[in-house]
mmCIF file of C-alpha atoms and ligand atoms in Angstrom:
data_model
loop_
_atom_site.group_PDB
_atom_site.id
_atom_site.type_symbol
_atom_site.label_atom_id
_atom_site.label_comp_id
_atom_site.label_asym_id
_atom_site.label_seq_id
_atom_site.Cartn_x
_atom_site.Cartn_y
_atom_site.Cartn_z
ATOM 1 C CA MET A 1 90.833 118.594 150.124
ATOM 2 C CA PHE A 2 89.448 118.011 146.777
ATOM 3 C CA LYS A 3 86.974 120.970 147.229
ATOM 4 C CA ARG A 4 89.710 123.325 148.046
ATOM 5 C CA THR A 5 91.610 122.612 144.872
ATOM 6 C CA LEU A 6 88.507 123.328 143.174
ATOM 7 C CA THR A 7 87.999 126.666 145.082
ATOM 8 C CA LEU A 8 91.441 127.735 144.041
ATOM 9 C CA THR A 9 90.775 126.928 140.453
ATOM 10 C CA ALA A 10 88.103 129.569 140.708
ATOM 11 C CA ILE A 11 86.368 130.874 137.682
ATOM 12 C CA LEU A 12 87.175 129.454 134.103
ATOM 13 C CA ALA A 13 86.070 131.313 130.943
ATOM 14 C CA LEU A 14 84.671 128.882 128.527
ATOM 15 C CA GLY A 15 83.256 129.959 125.128
ATOM 16 C CA GLY A 16 82.245 133.453 126.308
ATOM 17 C CA SER A 17 80.471 132.013 129.347
ATOM 18 C CA VAL A 18 81.584 131.984 132.757
ATOM 19 C CA VAL A 19 81.658 128.676 134.418
ATOM 20 C CA MET A 20 82.405 128.049 138.158
ATOM 21 C CA ALA A 21 84.863 125.393 138.814
ATOM 22 C CA ASP A 22 82.822 124.139 141.648
ATOM 23 C CA GLU A 23 79.962 123.101 139.299
ATOM 24 C CA VAL A 24 79.524 119.908 137.215
ATOM 25 C CA ARG A 25 77.283 119.817 134.288
ATOM 26 C CA VAL A 26 75.746 116.580 133.369
ATOM 27 C CA TYR A 27 73.857 115.714 130.158
ATOM 28 C CA ASN A 28 71.864 112.561 130.411
ATOM 29 C CA TRP A 29 68.817 110.929 128.929
ATOM 30 C CA SER A 30 65.436 112.052 130.210
ATOM 31 C CA ASP A 31 63.422 109.956 132.677
ATOM 32 C CA TYR A 32 66.691 108.201 133.613
ATOM 33 C CA ILE A 33 67.362 109.021 137.298
ATOM 34 C CA ASP A 34 65.797 109.483 140.800
ATOM 35 C CA GLU A 35 65.962 113.236 141.160
ATOM 36 C CA GLU A 36 66.522 112.580 144.917
ATOM 37 C CA LEU A 37 70.105 111.340 143.910
ATOM 38 C CA LEU A 38 70.780 114.782 142.237
ATOM 39 C CA THR A 39 70.117 116.455 145.568
ATOM 40 C CA LYS A 40 72.116 113.983 147.508
ATOM 41 C CA PHE A 41 74.923 114.337 145.220
ATOM 42 C CA GLU A 42 75.188 118.234 145.939
ATOM 43 C CA GLU A 43 74.953 117.589 149.684
ATOM 44 C CA GLU A 44 77.443 115.057 149.874
ATOM 45 C CA THR A 45 80.203 116.768 147.697
ATOM 46 C CA GLY A 46 79.231 120.514 147.989
ATOM 47 C CA LEU A 47 79.466 120.626 144.096
ATOM 48 C CA GLU A 48 76.664 122.317 142.314
ATOM 49 C CA LEU A 49 75.111 119.998 139.817
ATOM 50 C CA ILE A 50 73.650 121.304 136.561
ATOM 51 C CA TYR A 51 71.543 118.312 135.121
ATOM 52 C CA ASP A 52 70.172 118.830 131.613
ATOM 53 C CA VAL A 53 68.395 115.961 129.562
ATOM 54 C CA PHE A 54 67.945 114.708 125.992
ATOM 55 C CA ASP A 55 66.366 111.998 124.338
ATOM 56 C CA SER A 56 68.350 111.182 121.211
ATOM 57 C CA ASN A 57 71.750 110.022 120.412
ATOM 58 C CA GLU A 58 71.870 112.278 117.200
ATOM 59 C CA VAL A 59 71.273 115.403 119.305
ATOM 60 C CA LEU A 60 73.937 114.602 121.659
ATOM 61 C CA GLU A 61 76.345 113.438 118.781
ATOM 62 C CA THR A 62 75.987 116.772 117.105
ATOM 63 C CA LYS A 63 77.128 118.418 120.262
ATOM 64 C CA MET A 64 79.920 116.127 120.794
ATOM 65 C CA LEU A 65 81.300 116.451 117.405
ATOM 66 C CA ALA A 66 80.955 120.183 117.349
ATOM 67 C CA GLY A 67 82.832 120.439 120.647
ATOM 68 C CA GLY A 68 82.284 123.208 123.288
ATOM 69 C CA SER A 69 79.122 121.488 124.632
ATOM 70 C CA GLY A 70 80.140 122.855 128.170
ATOM 71 C CA TYR A 71 79.424 119.443 129.620
ATOM 72 C CA ASP A 72 81.463 117.322 132.028
ATOM 73 C CA VAL A 73 79.609 114.037 131.812
ATOM 74 C CA VAL A 74 77.495 112.837 128.842
ATOM 75 C CA VAL A 75 75.769 109.392 128.282
ATOM 76 C CA PRO A 76 75.890 108.245 124.635
ATOM 77 C CA SER A 77 74.958 104.717 123.820
ATOM 78 C CA GLY A 78 77.650 102.383 122.927
ATOM 79 C CA THR A 79 77.815 102.555 119.285
ATOM 80 C CA PHE A 80 77.712 106.308 119.173
ATOM 81 C CA LEU A 81 80.331 106.534 122.089
ATOM 82 C CA GLN A 82 82.535 104.375 119.835
ATOM 83 C CA ARG A 83 82.227 106.754 116.759
ATOM 84 C CA GLN A 84 82.822 109.792 118.985
ATOM 85 C CA VAL A 85 85.742 108.147 120.688
ATOM 86 C CA THR A 86 87.266 107.684 117.238
ATOM 87 C CA ALA A 87 86.518 111.403 116.508
ATOM 88 C CA GLY A 88 88.449 112.450 119.721
ATOM 89 C CA ALA A 89 85.472 113.812 121.536
ATOM 90 C CA PHE A 90 86.286 112.130 124.924
ATOM 91 C CA GLN A 91 89.097 112.054 127.500
ATOM 92 C CA LYS A 92 90.309 108.804 129.106
ATOM 93 C CA LEU A 93 88.852 108.269 132.669
ATOM 94 C CA ASP A 94 91.523 108.339 135.561
ATOM 95 C CA ALA A 95 90.825 105.118 137.540
ATOM 96 C CA ALA A 96 92.728 106.556 140.435
ATOM 97 C CA LYS A 97 89.939 109.040 141.019
ATOM 98 C CA LEU A 98 87.150 106.260 140.573
ATOM 99 C CA PRO A 99 87.556 103.958 143.573
ATOM 100 C CA ASN A 100 84.031 102.540 143.154
ATOM 101 C CA LEU A 101 84.985 101.105 139.662
ATOM 102 C CA GLU A 102 85.575 97.996 141.738
ATOM 103 C CA ASN A 103 81.631 97.727 141.945
ATOM 104 C CA THR A 104 81.587 96.965 138.126
ATOM 105 C CA TRP A 105 79.887 93.933 136.719
ATOM 106 C CA ASP A 106 82.124 92.055 134.393
ATOM 107 C CA VAL A 107 79.134 90.675 132.481
ATOM 108 C CA VAL A 108 78.377 94.173 131.456
ATOM 109 C CA SER A 109 81.969 95.536 131.098
ATOM 110 C CA GLU A 110 82.868 92.557 128.792
ATOM 111 C CA ARG A 111 80.067 93.586 126.571
ATOM 112 C CA THR A 112 80.807 97.246 126.579
ATOM 113 C CA GLU A 113 84.354 96.621 125.628
ATOM 114 C CA GLN A 114 83.080 95.844 122.186
ATOM 115 C CA TYR A 115 82.417 99.506 121.904
ATOM 116 C CA ASP A 116 85.324 100.869 124.261
ATOM 117 C CA PRO A 117 88.126 98.637 124.593
ATOM 118 C CA GLU A 118 89.216 98.257 128.081
ATOM 119 C CA ASN A 119 86.456 100.482 129.009
ATOM 120 C CA ALA A 120 89.062 103.248 128.766
ATOM 121 C CA TYR A 121 86.613 106.313 128.155
ATOM 122 C CA SER A 122 83.528 105.186 129.297
ATOM 123 C CA ILE A 123 81.424 103.499 132.307
ATOM 124 C CA ASN A 124 78.147 101.869 131.835
ATOM 125 C CA TYR A 125 75.252 103.932 133.358
ATOM 126 C CA MET A 126 72.260 101.629 132.535
ATOM 127 C CA TRP A 127 71.320 99.062 129.685
ATOM 128 C CA GLY A 128 68.037 97.795 128.218
ATOM 129 C CA THR A 129 66.352 96.705 125.182
ATOM 130 C CA THR A 130 64.118 98.419 122.454
ATOM 131 C CA GLY A 131 60.653 96.825 122.247
ATOM 132 C CA ILE A 132 56.702 97.485 122.257
ATOM 133 C CA GLY A 133 54.579 98.921 124.955
ATOM 134 C CA VAL A 134 50.922 98.365 124.646
ATOM 135 C CA ASN A 135 47.841 99.300 126.350
ATOM 136 C CA VAL A 136 46.822 95.776 126.775
ATOM 137 C CA GLY A 137 42.827 96.530 127.013
ATOM 138 C CA LYS A 138 42.550 98.826 124.261
ATOM 139 C CA VAL A 139 44.979 96.719 121.868
ATOM 140 C CA LYS A 140 42.801 93.502 122.684
ATOM 141 C CA GLU A 141 39.700 95.409 122.003
ATOM 142 C CA LEU A 142 40.761 96.376 118.713
ATOM 143 C CA LEU A 143 42.715 93.305 117.421
ATOM 144 C CA GLY A 144 41.021 90.643 119.723
ATOM 145 C CA GLU A 145 42.175 88.466 122.287
ATOM 146 C CA ASP A 146 45.062 87.047 120.258
ATOM 147 C CA ALA A 147 46.581 90.395 119.459
ATOM 148 C CA PRO A 148 50.137 89.740 118.683
ATOM 149 C CA ILE A 149 51.614 92.281 121.509
ATOM 150 C CA ASP A 150 54.891 90.622 121.864
ATOM 151 C CA SER A 151 55.396 90.580 118.076
ATOM 152 C CA LEU A 152 56.913 93.086 115.448
ATOM 153 C CA GLU A 153 53.662 92.058 113.537
ATOM 154 C CA LEU A 154 51.810 94.465 115.963
ATOM 155 C CA VAL A 155 53.586 97.494 114.650
ATOM 156 C CA PHE A 156 54.947 96.516 111.106
ATOM 157 C CA ASN A 157 51.800 94.724 109.715
ATOM 158 C CA PRO A 158 49.607 97.501 108.152
ATOM 159 C CA GLU A 159 46.506 95.463 108.869
ATOM 160 C CA ASN A 160 47.047 95.579 112.399
ATOM 161 C CA MET A 161 48.241 99.247 112.376
ATOM 162 C CA GLU A 162 45.320 100.438 110.247
ATOM 163 C CA LYS A 163 43.186 99.282 113.248
ATOM 164 C CA LEU A 164 45.543 100.831 116.072
ATOM 165 C CA ALA A 165 45.875 104.252 114.308
ATOM 166 C CA GLY A 166 42.734 105.550 115.782
ATOM 167 C CA CYS A 167 43.915 104.979 119.334
ATOM 168 C CA GLY A 168 47.373 106.328 118.570
ATOM 169 C CA VAL A 169 50.657 104.759 117.990
ATOM 170 C CA HIS A 170 54.062 106.357 118.645
ATOM 171 C CA PHE A 171 57.566 105.124 117.166
ATOM 172 C CA LEU A 172 60.838 106.402 118.610
ATOM 173 C CA ASP A 173 62.684 108.858 116.607
ATOM 174 C CA ALA A 174 65.705 106.733 116.645
ATOM 175 C CA PRO A 175 67.156 105.567 113.446
ATOM 176 C CA ALA A 176 69.856 103.620 114.851
ATOM 177 C CA GLU A 177 67.244 101.341 116.548
ATOM 178 C CA MET A 178 64.279 101.537 114.341
ATOM 179 C CA ILE A 179 66.199 100.658 111.166
ATOM 180 C CA PRO A 180 67.514 97.353 112.633
ATOM 181 C CA MET A 181 64.240 96.584 114.019
ATOM 182 C CA ALA A 182 62.680 96.682 110.486
ATOM 183 C CA LEU A 183 65.566 94.677 109.223
ATOM 184 C CA LYS A 184 64.748 92.132 111.719
ATOM 185 C CA TYR A 185 61.236 91.951 110.891
ATOM 186 C CA LEU A 186 62.459 91.453 107.052
ATOM 187 C CA GLY A 187 64.645 88.406 108.338
ATOM 188 C CA GLU A 188 67.654 90.450 107.397
ATOM 189 C CA ASP A 189 70.703 90.958 109.587
ATOM 190 C CA PRO A 190 69.728 93.942 111.899
ATOM 191 C CA ASP A 191 73.365 94.959 112.000
ATOM 192 C CA SER A 192 73.748 94.935 108.264
ATOM 193 C CA HIS A 193 76.009 97.687 106.946
ATOM 194 C CA ASP A 194 75.143 97.029 103.266
ATOM 195 C CA PRO A 195 73.350 100.236 101.979
ATOM 196 C CA ASP A 196 70.909 97.999 99.738
ATOM 197 C CA VAL A 197 69.888 96.081 102.845
ATOM 198 C CA ILE A 198 69.280 99.121 104.826
ATOM 199 C CA LYS A 199 67.320 100.769 102.245
ATOM 200 C CA ARG A 200 64.872 97.895 102.433
ATOM 201 C CA ALA A 201 63.661 99.140 105.679
ATOM 202 C CA GLU A 202 61.487 101.602 103.662
ATOM 203 C CA GLU A 203 59.518 98.739 102.554
ATOM 204 C CA VAL A 204 58.529 98.107 106.217
ATOM 205 C CA PHE A 205 57.925 101.689 107.234
ATOM 206 C CA MET A 206 56.026 103.126 104.325
ATOM 207 C CA PRO A 207 52.993 100.914 104.613
ATOM 208 C CA VAL A 208 52.542 101.542 108.093
ATOM 209 C CA ARG A 209 53.654 105.241 107.855
ATOM 210 C CA PRO A 210 50.015 106.666 107.617
ATOM 211 C CA TYR A 211 49.038 105.060 110.845
ATOM 212 C CA ILE A 212 51.874 106.387 112.987
ATOM 213 C CA GLN A 213 50.795 109.339 114.972
ATOM 214 C CA LYS A 214 54.279 110.730 116.026
ATOM 215 C CA PHE A 215 58.103 109.904 115.857
ATOM 216 C CA HIS A 216 59.282 111.087 119.344
ATOM 217 C CA SER A 217 61.525 109.518 121.994
ATOM 218 C CA SER A 218 60.055 110.723 125.397
ATOM 219 C CA GLU A 219 56.518 112.079 125.048
ATOM 220 C CA TYR A 220 55.182 108.126 124.804
ATOM 221 C CA ILE A 221 55.851 107.527 128.682
ATOM 222 C CA ASN A 222 53.116 109.869 129.673
ATOM 223 C CA ALA A 223 50.887 109.428 126.465
ATOM 224 C CA LEU A 224 50.924 105.680 127.113
ATOM 225 C CA ALA A 225 50.083 106.005 130.704
ATOM 226 C CA ASN A 226 47.348 108.633 130.347
ATOM 227 C CA GLY A 227 45.477 106.469 127.567
ATOM 228 C CA ASP A 228 46.344 109.044 124.830
ATOM 229 C CA ILE A 229 48.111 106.253 122.896
ATOM 230 C CA CYS A 230 47.687 102.644 123.015
ATOM 231 C CA VAL A 231 50.846 101.397 121.558
ATOM 232 C CA ALA A 232 54.514 102.630 121.572
ATOM 233 C CA VAL A 233 57.802 101.322 120.155
ATOM 234 C CA GLY A 234 60.090 102.272 122.658
ATOM 235 C CA TRP A 235 62.576 101.557 125.578
ATOM 236 C CA SER A 236 62.035 98.862 128.048
ATOM 237 C CA GLY A 237 62.360 100.949 131.391
ATOM 238 C CA ASP A 238 60.592 103.839 130.052
ATOM 239 C CA ILE A 239 57.479 101.729 129.334
ATOM 240 C CA LEU A 240 57.697 100.127 132.775
ATOM 241 C CA GLN A 241 57.768 103.652 134.157
ATOM 242 C CA SER A 242 54.674 104.374 131.997
ATOM 243 C CA ARG A 243 53.028 101.084 133.383
ATOM 244 C CA ASP A 244 53.763 102.507 137.006
ATOM 245 C CA ARG A 245 52.459 106.086 136.231
ATOM 246 C CA ALA A 246 49.281 104.458 135.009
ATOM 247 C CA ALA A 247 48.870 102.291 138.207
ATOM 248 C CA GLU A 248 49.609 105.239 140.462
ATOM 249 C CA ALA A 249 46.934 107.311 138.602
ATOM 250 C CA ASP A 250 44.526 104.240 138.987
ATOM 251 C CA ASN A 251 43.028 105.244 135.529
ATOM 252 C CA GLY A 252 42.156 101.592 134.499
ATOM 253 C CA VAL A 253 45.258 101.707 131.915
ATOM 254 C CA GLU A 254 47.352 98.474 131.970
ATOM 255 C CA ILE A 255 50.506 98.708 130.150
ATOM 256 C CA GLU A 256 52.825 95.960 129.344
ATOM 257 C CA TYR A 257 56.562 95.858 127.786
ATOM 258 C CA HIS A 258 57.532 93.359 125.515
ATOM 259 C CA ALA A 259 60.845 92.896 123.839
ATOM 260 C CA ALA A 260 59.773 91.472 120.213
ATOM 261 C CA LYS A 261 59.728 87.656 119.938
ATOM 262 C CA GLU A 262 61.488 87.844 116.585
ATOM 263 C CA GLY A 263 64.506 89.463 118.570
ATOM 264 C CA ALA A 264 64.864 92.877 120.108
ATOM 265 C CA GLN A 265 68.168 95.176 120.316
ATOM 266 C CA MET A 266 69.993 95.543 123.387
ATOM 267 C CA TRP A 267 71.970 98.580 124.113
ATOM 268 C CA PHE A 268 74.252 100.376 126.661
ATOM 269 C CA ASP A 269 74.366 103.744 127.730
ATOM 270 C CA GLN A 270 77.801 104.944 128.547
ATOM 271 C CA MET A 271 78.884 107.846 130.779
ATOM 272 C CA ALA A 272 82.093 109.555 129.381
ATOM 273 C CA ILE A 273 83.888 112.843 129.917
ATOM 274 C CA PRO A 274 84.045 115.255 126.839
ATOM 275 C CA VAL A 275 87.734 116.065 126.045
ATOM 276 C CA ASP A 276 86.924 119.782 126.662
ATOM 277 C CA ALA A 277 84.988 119.064 129.849
ATOM 278 C CA PRO A 278 85.260 122.471 131.924
ATOM 279 C CA ASN A 279 85.604 120.348 135.075
ATOM 280 C CA PRO A 280 86.890 116.920 134.586
ATOM 281 C CA ASP A 281 87.776 116.399 138.379
ATOM 282 C CA GLY A 282 83.947 117.317 139.202
ATOM 283 C CA ALA A 283 83.188 114.704 136.368
ATOM 284 C CA HIS A 284 85.101 112.086 138.236
ATOM 285 C CA VAL A 285 83.401 112.887 141.423
ATOM 286 C CA PHE A 286 80.055 112.528 139.640
ATOM 287 C CA LEU A 287 80.928 109.272 138.015
ATOM 288 C CA ASN A 288 82.238 107.900 141.411
ATOM 289 C CA PHE A 289 79.155 108.920 143.102
ATOM 290 C CA ILE A 290 77.075 107.055 140.560
ATOM 291 C CA LEU A 291 79.085 104.105 140.881
ATOM 292 C CA ASP A 292 78.466 103.819 144.391
ATOM 293 C CA ALA A 293 76.229 100.550 145.016
ATOM 294 C CA GLN A 294 73.441 102.222 146.844
ATOM 295 C CA ASN A 295 73.163 105.101 144.589
ATOM 296 C CA MET A 296 73.231 102.979 141.406
ATOM 297 C CA ALA A 297 70.576 100.575 142.995
ATOM 298 C CA ALA A 298 68.255 103.802 143.788
ATOM 299 C CA ALA A 299 68.761 104.865 140.129
ATOM 300 C CA SER A 300 67.629 101.469 138.698
ATOM 301 C CA ASN A 301 64.856 100.916 141.263
ATOM 302 C CA TYR A 302 63.436 104.316 140.148
ATOM 303 C CA VAL A 303 63.874 104.003 136.438
ATOM 304 C CA TYR A 304 63.597 100.303 135.735
ATOM 305 C CA TYR A 305 66.614 99.732 133.666
ATOM 306 C CA ALA A 306 69.311 97.421 134.574
ATOM 307 C CA ASN A 307 72.863 98.863 135.263
ATOM 308 C CA GLY A 308 76.464 97.567 135.079
ATOM 309 C CA ASN A 309 77.145 97.499 138.938
ATOM 310 C CA LYS A 310 77.452 94.103 140.506
ATOM 311 C CA ALA A 311 77.660 95.699 144.170
ATOM 312 C CA SER A 312 74.339 97.381 143.484
ATOM 313 C CA GLN A 313 72.404 93.966 142.800
ATOM 314 C CA GLU A 314 71.878 93.388 146.726
ATOM 315 C CA PHE A 315 69.992 96.759 146.902
ATOM 316 C CA LEU A 316 67.672 96.178 143.894
ATOM 317 C CA VAL A 317 64.241 95.465 144.628
ATOM 318 C CA GLU A 318 62.626 92.175 143.437
ATOM 319 C CA ASP A 319 60.401 94.132 140.724
ATOM 320 C CA VAL A 320 63.719 95.059 139.023
ATOM 321 C CA ILE A 321 66.197 92.279 139.629
ATOM 322 C CA GLY A 322 63.524 89.580 139.237
ATOM 323 C CA ASP A 323 61.915 90.966 136.132
ATOM 324 C CA PRO A 324 63.397 89.240 133.124
ATOM 325 C CA ALA A 325 62.394 92.413 131.105
ATOM 326 C CA ILE A 326 65.039 94.319 133.042
ATOM 327 C CA TYR A 327 67.719 91.500 134.052
ATOM 328 C CA PRO A 328 67.113 89.160 131.293
ATOM 329 C CA ASP A 329 67.358 85.207 132.029
ATOM 330 C CA GLU A 330 69.389 82.906 129.572
ATOM 331 C CA ALA A 331 66.207 82.486 127.312
ATOM 332 C CA THR A 332 65.539 86.272 126.883
ATOM 333 C CA LEU A 333 69.198 87.144 126.291
ATOM 334 C CA ALA A 334 69.533 84.618 123.619
ATOM 335 C CA ASN A 335 66.841 86.555 121.607
ATOM 336 C CA LEU A 336 68.517 89.905 122.054
ATOM 337 C CA PHE A 337 70.926 91.460 119.272
ATOM 338 C CA THR A 338 73.481 94.321 119.418
ATOM 339 C CA THR A 339 74.518 96.629 116.599
ATOM 340 C CA THR A 340 77.841 98.171 115.543
ATOM 341 C CA PRO A 341 78.363 101.988 114.332
ATOM 342 C CA TYR A 342 77.752 102.562 110.635
ATOM 343 C CA PRO A 343 80.729 103.942 108.733
ATOM 344 C CA ALA A 344 80.291 107.558 107.666
ATOM 345 C CA LYS A 345 79.145 106.659 104.072
ATOM 346 C CA VAL A 346 76.452 104.227 105.422
ATOM 347 C CA GLN A 347 75.302 106.739 107.932
ATOM 348 C CA ARG A 348 74.628 109.073 105.395
ATOM 349 C CA VAL A 349 72.541 106.489 103.604
ATOM 350 C CA ALA A 350 70.631 105.711 106.877
ATOM 351 C CA THR A 351 69.891 109.484 107.755
ATOM 352 C CA ARG A 352 68.493 110.295 104.431
ATOM 353 C CA LEU A 353 66.311 107.072 104.628
ATOM 354 C CA TRP A 354 65.147 108.055 108.067
ATOM 355 C CA THR A 355 64.278 111.553 107.046
ATOM 356 C CA LYS A 356 62.367 110.231 104.150
ATOM 357 C CA ILE A 357 60.316 107.715 106.438
ATOM 358 C CA LYS A 358 59.548 110.318 109.001
ATOM 359 C CA SER A 359 58.296 112.756 106.225
ATOM 360 C CA GLY A 360 56.334 109.716 104.557
ATOM 361 C CA THR A 361 56.957 111.035 100.969
HETATM 362 C C1 LIG B 401 65.577 106.841 129.120
HETATM 363 C C2 LIG B 401 66.071 106.390 127.565
HETATM 364 C C3 LIG B 401 67.241 105.681 127.717
HETATM 365 C C4 LIG B 401 67.492 104.527 126.691
HETATM 366 N N1 LIG B 401 64.515 107.576 128.854
HETATM 367 C C5 LIG B 401 67.822 104.983 125.477
HETATM 368 N N2 LIG B 401 69.295 104.555 125.292
#
């Protein structure tokens, strides 16, 4: 019945291009789904899925604030979502079209309400932490058996970074995570909105800047797995995927992920429907498909990120549900922090600072 409605809607003209109403366009993070699920979605629903990827909240935000992205579902992190909801970028979800909302896990939805009151505009897709990926063998060879692989000292102490530079270090190109991490290292509030405190991040990055090979938010998965780099500041599940790619290649590379013991950021990636989505009905079909317990479990089992779906938990493999780096225990959780969006003026300070840090001048 639903499909027939869509067929009758036929073709919509959008921004000069022609969009079929039986298409759903999804814009998600790279390395964030089992691609078999994409095929399964098309087979089950008869809708054509166009699935594009990004690796930066800032890139997504530019599209959302400009409007006319052509996407039906996008996945900003909570802090970015909050700002974009305020800017009117999203439409409210229609719960009547999302029967699988009953699978939602209150532990996560209570936290995401901080960004999206009543979860009116968004559904959690995955959540995780920002931390450190290490090639254990290489790093211990260079820094000794006591190498601080679970500490911000590894990546922010210039003495360590100087020794690691030759084997390759990547940092995320994600100012909303890298600045709080540097503030944490300084013992400041990582969620400080005080421009003078934020500017102190420069004291942390500039001394190690010469030893950072690249600021990039997705290349590190393969680079770590291949042994091209030996340290990456990156996202939990990405580094665990890297660990698996190395194990599959059987190349002797052993990768570990550590949320820094000084404290690590926890974030929530939220699925939302742009206000001008060409096919909001199709968007709801996609969201409801992802909210299915088995589909959500398949996604988490593949990408090593936790999700916000209680019903999926019985289908998670032990490697995922039993790993505190993915589903944190109380002790791990107590060491995680969250952030809130910077107001526009403070954001400008952070953006300028990040440009300066990346350029190194
Ligand atoms: C997936 C990265 C998602 C985490 N590659 C960033 N929020």
